Tab-separated table of C-alpha atoms and ligand atoms in Angstrom:
chain	number	residue	atom	x	y	z
A	90	MET	CA	346.969	302.820	62.091
A	91	SER	CA	347.538	300.439	64.439
A	92	ASP	CA	345.593	297.367	64.122
A	93	ARG	CA	345.848	296.792	67.471
A	94	HIS	CA	342.535	297.711	69.076
A	95	MET	CA	340.868	300.674	67.551
A	96	ILE	CA	339.203	303.516	69.325
A	97	CYS	CA	335.672	302.701	69.507
A	98	PRO	CA	335.497	299.782	66.882
A	99	PRO	CA	332.018	298.152	66.273
A	100	LYS	CA	331.115	296.038	69.350
A	101	HIS	CA	329.407	293.416	66.649
A	102	VAL	CA	330.203	292.970	62.958
A	103	ALA	CA	328.427	290.304	61.137
A	104	ILE	CA	329.733	288.908	57.597
A	105	ILE	CA	327.798	287.763	54.741
A	106	MET	CA	330.907	285.666	53.112
A	107	ASP	CA	330.143	285.509	49.487
A	108	GLY	CA	331.704	285.062	46.477
A	109	ASN	CA	333.554	281.706	46.743
A	110	GLY	CA	332.513	280.262	43.707
A	111	ARG	CA	333.109	283.375	41.286
A	112	TRP	CA	336.839	283.598	43.168
A	113	ALA	CA	337.406	279.937	41.630
A	114	LYS	CA	335.539	280.398	38.151
A	115	ALA	CA	337.668	283.467	37.334
A	116	ARG	CA	340.790	281.361	37.879
A	117	GLY	CA	339.242	278.157	35.928
A	118	LEU	CA	339.071	276.498	39.288
A	119	PRO	CA	336.402	274.122	40.886
A	120	ARG	CA	334.075	276.119	43.212
A	121	SER	CA	335.629	273.646	45.795
A	122	MET	CA	338.810	275.699	45.496
A	123	GLY	CA	336.976	278.921	46.474
A	124	HIS	CA	335.401	277.403	49.335
A	125	ARG	CA	339.029	276.350	50.472
A	126	LYS	CA	340.274	279.610	50.285
A	127	GLY	CA	337.490	280.887	51.910
A	128	VAL	CA	338.432	278.898	54.933
A	129	GLU	CA	341.790	280.985	55.108
A	130	ALA	CA	339.991	284.251	55.045
A	131	VAL	CA	337.768	282.879	57.939
A	132	ARG	CA	341.067	282.119	59.987
A	133	GLU	CA	342.538	285.640	59.216
A	134	THR	CA	339.255	287.430	59.796
A	135	VAL	CA	338.734	286.149	63.258
A	136	ARG	CA	342.341	286.891	64.526
A	137	ALA	CA	341.908	290.321	63.118
A	138	ALA	CA	338.532	291.130	64.612
A	139	GLY	CA	340.099	289.965	67.938
A	140	ASP	CA	342.993	292.187	67.580
A	141	LEU	CA	340.838	295.152	66.708
A	142	GLY	CA	338.729	294.905	69.894
A	143	ILE	CA	335.694	293.620	68.007
A	144	SER	CA	333.389	291.860	71.085
A	145	TYR	CA	330.961	289.688	68.503
A	146	LEU	CA	331.744	288.232	65.268
A	147	THR	CA	329.136	286.638	63.282
A	148	LEU	CA	329.841	284.595	60.495
A	149	TYR	CA	327.428	283.365	57.884
A	150	ALA	CA	328.652	279.908	57.157
A	151	PHE	CA	326.034	278.035	55.546
A	152	SER	CA	322.193	279.177	55.252
A	153	SER	CA	318.484	276.963	55.501
A	154	GLU	CA	318.577	277.756	51.684
A	155	ASN	CA	321.925	276.335	50.712
A	156	TRP	CA	321.092	272.970	51.392
A	157	SER	CA	319.305	273.640	47.959
A	158	ARG	CA	322.887	273.273	46.173
A	159	PRO	CA	324.188	270.418	44.502
A	160	GLU	CA	324.881	267.437	47.161
A	161	ALA	CA	328.513	267.375	46.100
A	162	GLU	CA	328.873	271.078	46.779
A	163	VAL	CA	326.908	270.890	50.381
A	164	ASN	CA	329.355	267.495	51.277
A	165	ASP	CA	332.344	269.844	50.482
A	166	LEU	CA	330.933	272.600	52.700
A	167	MET	CA	330.484	270.190	55.464
A	168	GLY	CA	333.737	268.456	55.214
A	169	LEU	CA	335.633	272.059	55.382
A	170	LEU	CA	333.267	273.384	58.230
A	171	LYS	CA	334.196	270.109	60.368
A	172	ALA	CA	338.066	270.219	59.261
A	173	PHE	CA	337.970	274.206	60.258
A	174	ILE	CA	336.858	273.258	63.858
A	175	ARG	CA	338.732	270.219	64.273
A	176	ARG	CA	341.911	271.902	63.194
A	177	ASP	CA	341.483	275.695	64.638
A	178	LEU	CA	339.207	274.557	67.676
A	179	ALA	CA	342.466	274.151	70.285
A	180	GLU	CA	343.832	277.346	68.654
A	181	LEU	CA	340.595	279.524	69.119
A	182	HIS	CA	340.340	277.812	72.554
A	183	ARG	CA	343.876	278.885	73.337
A	184	GLU	CA	343.382	282.414	72.157
A	185	ASN	CA	340.008	282.493	74.473
A	186	VAL	CA	337.395	282.926	71.784
A	187	ARG	CA	334.079	281.909	72.573
A	188	ILE	CA	331.869	280.332	69.870
A	189	ARG	CA	328.410	280.144	69.936
A	190	ILE	CA	326.302	278.082	67.025
A	191	ILE	CA	323.295	280.005	65.774
A	192	GLY	CA	320.776	278.377	63.334
A	193	ASP	CA	318.523	275.285	63.522
A	194	ARG	CA	319.984	272.644	65.811
A	195	THR	CA	317.555	270.215	65.146
A	196	ASN	CA	317.591	267.471	62.231
A	197	LEU	CA	320.440	267.390	60.749
A	198	ARG	CA	322.503	263.891	60.012
A	199	GLY	CA	326.079	263.117	60.466
A	200	ASP	CA	328.474	264.345	62.923
A	201	ILE	CA	328.676	268.265	61.899
A	202	MET	CA	326.188	269.173	64.361
A	203	PRO	CA	327.683	267.412	67.349
A	204	LEU	CA	331.108	268.988	66.797
A	205	LEU	CA	330.055	272.572	66.424
A	206	LEU	CA	327.835	271.904	69.798
A	207	GLU	CA	331.125	270.338	71.017
A	208	ALA	CA	333.320	273.624	70.230
A	209	GLU	CA	330.452	275.714	71.695
A	210	GLU	CA	330.750	273.934	75.235
A	211	THR	CA	334.556	273.678	74.877
A	212	THR	CA	334.774	277.420	74.513
A	213	ARG	CA	331.750	278.560	76.785
A	214	ASN	CA	333.452	280.010	79.680
A	215	ASN	CA	336.101	282.321	77.551
A	216	THR	CA	336.305	285.975	77.971
A	217	GLY	CA	337.693	286.852	74.797
A	218	ILE	CA	335.793	287.730	71.190
A	219	THR	CA	332.329	285.793	70.866
A	220	LEU	CA	332.827	283.983	67.203
A	221	LEU	CA	329.321	283.384	66.210
A	222	ILE	CA	328.593	280.996	63.805
A	223	ALA	CA	325.701	280.743	61.671
A	224	PHE	CA	325.022	277.349	60.422
A	225	ASN	CA	321.977	276.367	59.153
A	226	TYR	CA	320.559	279.583	59.229
A	227	GLY	CA	317.834	281.199	58.142
A	228	ALA	CA	316.485	284.174	59.908
A	229	ARG	CA	312.649	283.528	58.883
A	230	ASP	CA	313.320	280.231	60.421
A	231	GLU	CA	315.089	281.380	63.201
A	232	MET	CA	311.787	283.818	63.647
A	233	VAL	CA	309.614	281.003	63.165
A	234	ARG	CA	311.041	278.680	65.835
A	235	ALA	CA	310.752	281.679	68.550
A	236	MET	CA	307.174	282.379	67.597
A	237	ARG	CA	306.306	278.674	68.183
A	238	ARG	CA	307.936	278.684	71.226
A	239	LEU	CA	306.264	282.030	73.038
A	240	ALA	CA	303.264	280.940	71.228
A	241	ALA	CA	303.358	277.461	73.289
A	242	GLU	CA	303.942	279.892	76.316
A	243	VAL	CA	300.766	281.973	75.453
A	244	ALA	CA	298.934	278.628	75.005
A	245	ALA	CA	300.092	276.877	78.283
A	246	GLY	CA	299.037	280.167	79.980
A	247	THR	CA	302.254	280.930	81.512
A	248	MET	CA	302.771	284.066	79.440
A	249	SER	CA	300.280	286.810	78.161
A	250	PRO	CA	300.253	287.822	74.792
A	251	ASP	CA	300.671	291.369	76.115
A	252	ASP	CA	304.359	290.012	77.547
A	253	ILE	CA	305.535	289.603	74.149
A	254	THR	CA	307.703	292.905	73.533
A	255	PRO	CA	310.190	293.801	71.583
A	256	ALA	CA	312.913	292.545	74.153
A	257	ARG	CA	311.129	289.350	74.745
A	258	VAL	CA	311.250	288.593	70.886
A	259	SER	CA	315.184	289.298	71.241
A	260	ALA	CA	315.695	287.045	73.987
A	261	SER	CA	314.003	284.317	72.082
A	262	LEU	CA	316.092	284.407	69.082
A	263	ASP	CA	319.220	282.024	68.405
A	264	THR	CA	321.180	285.318	69.336
A	265	SER	CA	319.505	285.750	72.471
A	266	GLY	CA	321.798	287.602	75.017
A	267	ILE	CA	323.913	289.022	71.891
A	268	PRO	CA	323.703	292.886	70.976
A	269	ASP	CA	322.266	293.424	67.512
A	270	PRO	CA	325.095	294.034	64.695
A	271	ASP	CA	326.562	297.099	64.168
A	272	LEU	CA	327.767	296.594	61.136
A	273	ILE	CA	326.926	293.800	58.336
A	274	LEU	CA	329.190	293.371	55.778
A	275	ARG	CA	328.769	291.256	52.413
A	276	THR	CA	331.285	290.487	50.154
A	277	SER	CA	331.376	289.976	46.248
A	278	GLY	CA	329.121	293.190	45.468
A	279	GLU	CA	325.923	291.571	45.985
A	280	GLU	CA	323.562	293.695	47.493
A	281	ARG	CA	320.895	291.607	49.524
A	282	LEU	CA	320.597	289.693	52.818
A	283	SER	CA	319.785	286.562	51.421
A	284	ASN	CA	317.674	285.760	55.085
A	285	PHE	CA	320.325	286.844	57.572
A	286	LEU	CA	319.957	288.445	60.752
A	287	LEU	CA	316.658	290.295	59.522
A	288	TRP	CA	315.381	290.935	62.976
A	289	GLN	CA	318.904	292.268	64.329
A	290	ALA	CA	319.701	294.448	61.183
A	291	ALA	CA	316.956	296.749	62.200
A	292	TYR	CA	319.252	299.269	62.809
A	293	SER	CA	322.408	297.880	61.363
A	294	GLU	CA	324.998	299.742	59.243
A	295	LEU	CA	325.005	297.603	55.494
A	296	MET	CA	328.189	297.753	53.647
A	297	PHE	CA	328.280	295.769	50.644
A	298	LEU	CA	332.158	295.346	49.403
A	299	PRO	CA	333.200	294.518	45.538
A	300	GLU	CA	336.017	291.902	47.121
A	301	LEU	CA	335.094	288.278	46.659
A	302	TRP	CA	335.441	286.494	50.301
A	303	PRO	CA	338.590	284.697	49.478
A	304	ASP	CA	340.110	287.888	48.832
A	305	PHE	CA	339.026	289.412	52.093
A	306	THR	CA	342.233	290.465	54.258
A	307	ARG	CA	342.487	292.166	57.940
A	308	GLU	CA	343.410	295.334	55.634
A	309	THR	CA	339.717	294.709	54.130
A	310	LEU	CA	338.025	294.444	57.900
A	311	ILE	CA	339.951	297.259	59.046
A	312	HIS	CA	339.198	300.030	55.823
A	313	ALA	CA	335.665	298.691	56.217
A	314	ILE	CA	335.718	300.092	59.921
A	315	GLU	CA	336.682	303.146	59.083
A	316	ARG	CA	334.161	303.697	56.665
A	317	PHE	CA	331.516	302.408	59.678
A	318	GLN	CA	333.323	305.328	61.858
A	319	ARG	CA	332.451	307.755	59.614
A	320	ARG	CA	328.738	307.038	59.320
A	321	GLU	CA	326.377	308.732	61.149
A	322	ARG	CA	323.675	306.386	63.057
A	323	ARG	CA	320.491	308.034	64.372
A	324	PHE	CA	317.923	305.740	65.048
A	325	GLY	CA	315.345	307.349	64.216
A	326	GLY	CA	316.303	310.697	66.163
A	327	VAL	CA	317.527	313.639	64.551
A	328	THR	CA	321.457	313.791	65.525
A	329	ALA	CA	323.775	310.906	66.080
A	330	PRO	CA	323.498	309.594	70.092
A	331	SER	CA	326.771	310.258	70.700
A	332	LEU	CA	326.521	313.887	69.654
A	333	ALA	CA	323.176	314.703	71.251
A	334	VAL	CA	323.156	317.445	73.681
A	335	GLY	CA	321.556	317.174	77.204
A	336	SER	CA	320.132	313.466	76.540
B	82	IPE	C1	329.680	281.901	49.372
B	82	IPE	O1	330.321	281.707	48.328
B	82	IPE	C2	330.037	280.576	50.735
B	82	IPE	C3	328.480	280.340	50.615
B	82	IPE	C4	327.700	280.655	50.386
B	82	IPE	C5	328.623	278.840	51.542
B	82	IPE	P1	329.372	281.075	47.410
B	82	IPE	O2	329.451	279.783	46.993
B	82	IPE	O3	327.955	281.425	47.270
B	82	IPE	O4	329.952	282.091	46.047
B	82	IPE	P2	329.270	282.653	44.841
B	82	IPE	O5	328.149	283.369	45.086
B	82	IPE	O6	328.591	281.426	43.945
B	82	IPE	O7	330.330	283.160	44.034
B	83	IPE	C1	324.328	283.916	51.434
B	83	IPE	O1	325.430	283.542	50.469
B	83	IPE	C2	324.999	282.613	52.406
B	83	IPE	C3	325.953	282.530	53.175
B	83	IPE	C4	327.070	283.143	52.861
B	83	IPE	C5	326.161	281.621	53.860
B	83	IPE	P1	324.528	282.741	49.144
B	83	IPE	O2	325.498	282.810	47.774
B	83	IPE	O3	323.830	281.651	49.674
B	83	IPE	O4	323.279	283.933	49.103
B	83	IPE	P2	322.130	284.068	47.555
B	83	IPE	O5	321.875	282.752	46.787
B	83	IPE	O6	323.226	284.630	46.374
B	83	IPE	O7	321.219	285.170	47.709
B	84	MG	MG1	326.461	283.325	46.648
């Protein structure tokens, strides 16, 4: 199969990149080595997703709950993310990648968020694949922030409670304007969402892969998409919309 623009690739693929620690442990290495190798998998995946014609790729980089990890590991992850942006931004920009950050942007010390926002700003007019980086992201936190904004509008009298519709809620989330993920992948065999895109996942196809994230390659992605393409999505109806007659 050609890896250049598959027929009807999913428009939006979201990935819970899990298993860096176990990858390292299996080799008798420190967890940090797993994270390092994980960044290489990120590089390969972003390029592969663009080549395959995917329009939006969301990567779960750091959750709002990951702050509970040992300080040294948190620092290590921050350092790697910063190094990734510093090293890869120019090339991503050249490749027409549009970066978008989702997650809570407030109350973060250090230079990580300014760097991420600069990447977002630099690439905002690019027209290639949109890479959403979920950083300091938790779906419940995202929903609470959205609810507060909507509640504030109602309290201010600029909106009525009846104006709160699913579309309005979607537009109030960090992913505003981005179509819901068609496919959510999680590596490392864990079968849970861990507070990722809970609202947006309403009709996503979920796929749990045994591979640990550092072992994820272009081929793993292609194989997952091929499996996705064999799934029948019904959205509550009785037949796949693409097969429905007269609708
Ligand atoms: C995923 O790998 C990376 C992040 C959560 C940032 P883990 O660090 O969770 O690896 P495991 O799950 O311990 O193997
Ligand atoms: C989810 O992985 C978060 C990221 C991939 C960034 P975790 O490893 O943090 O999830 P749990 O703790 O196993 O649920
Ligand atoms: Mg994990």
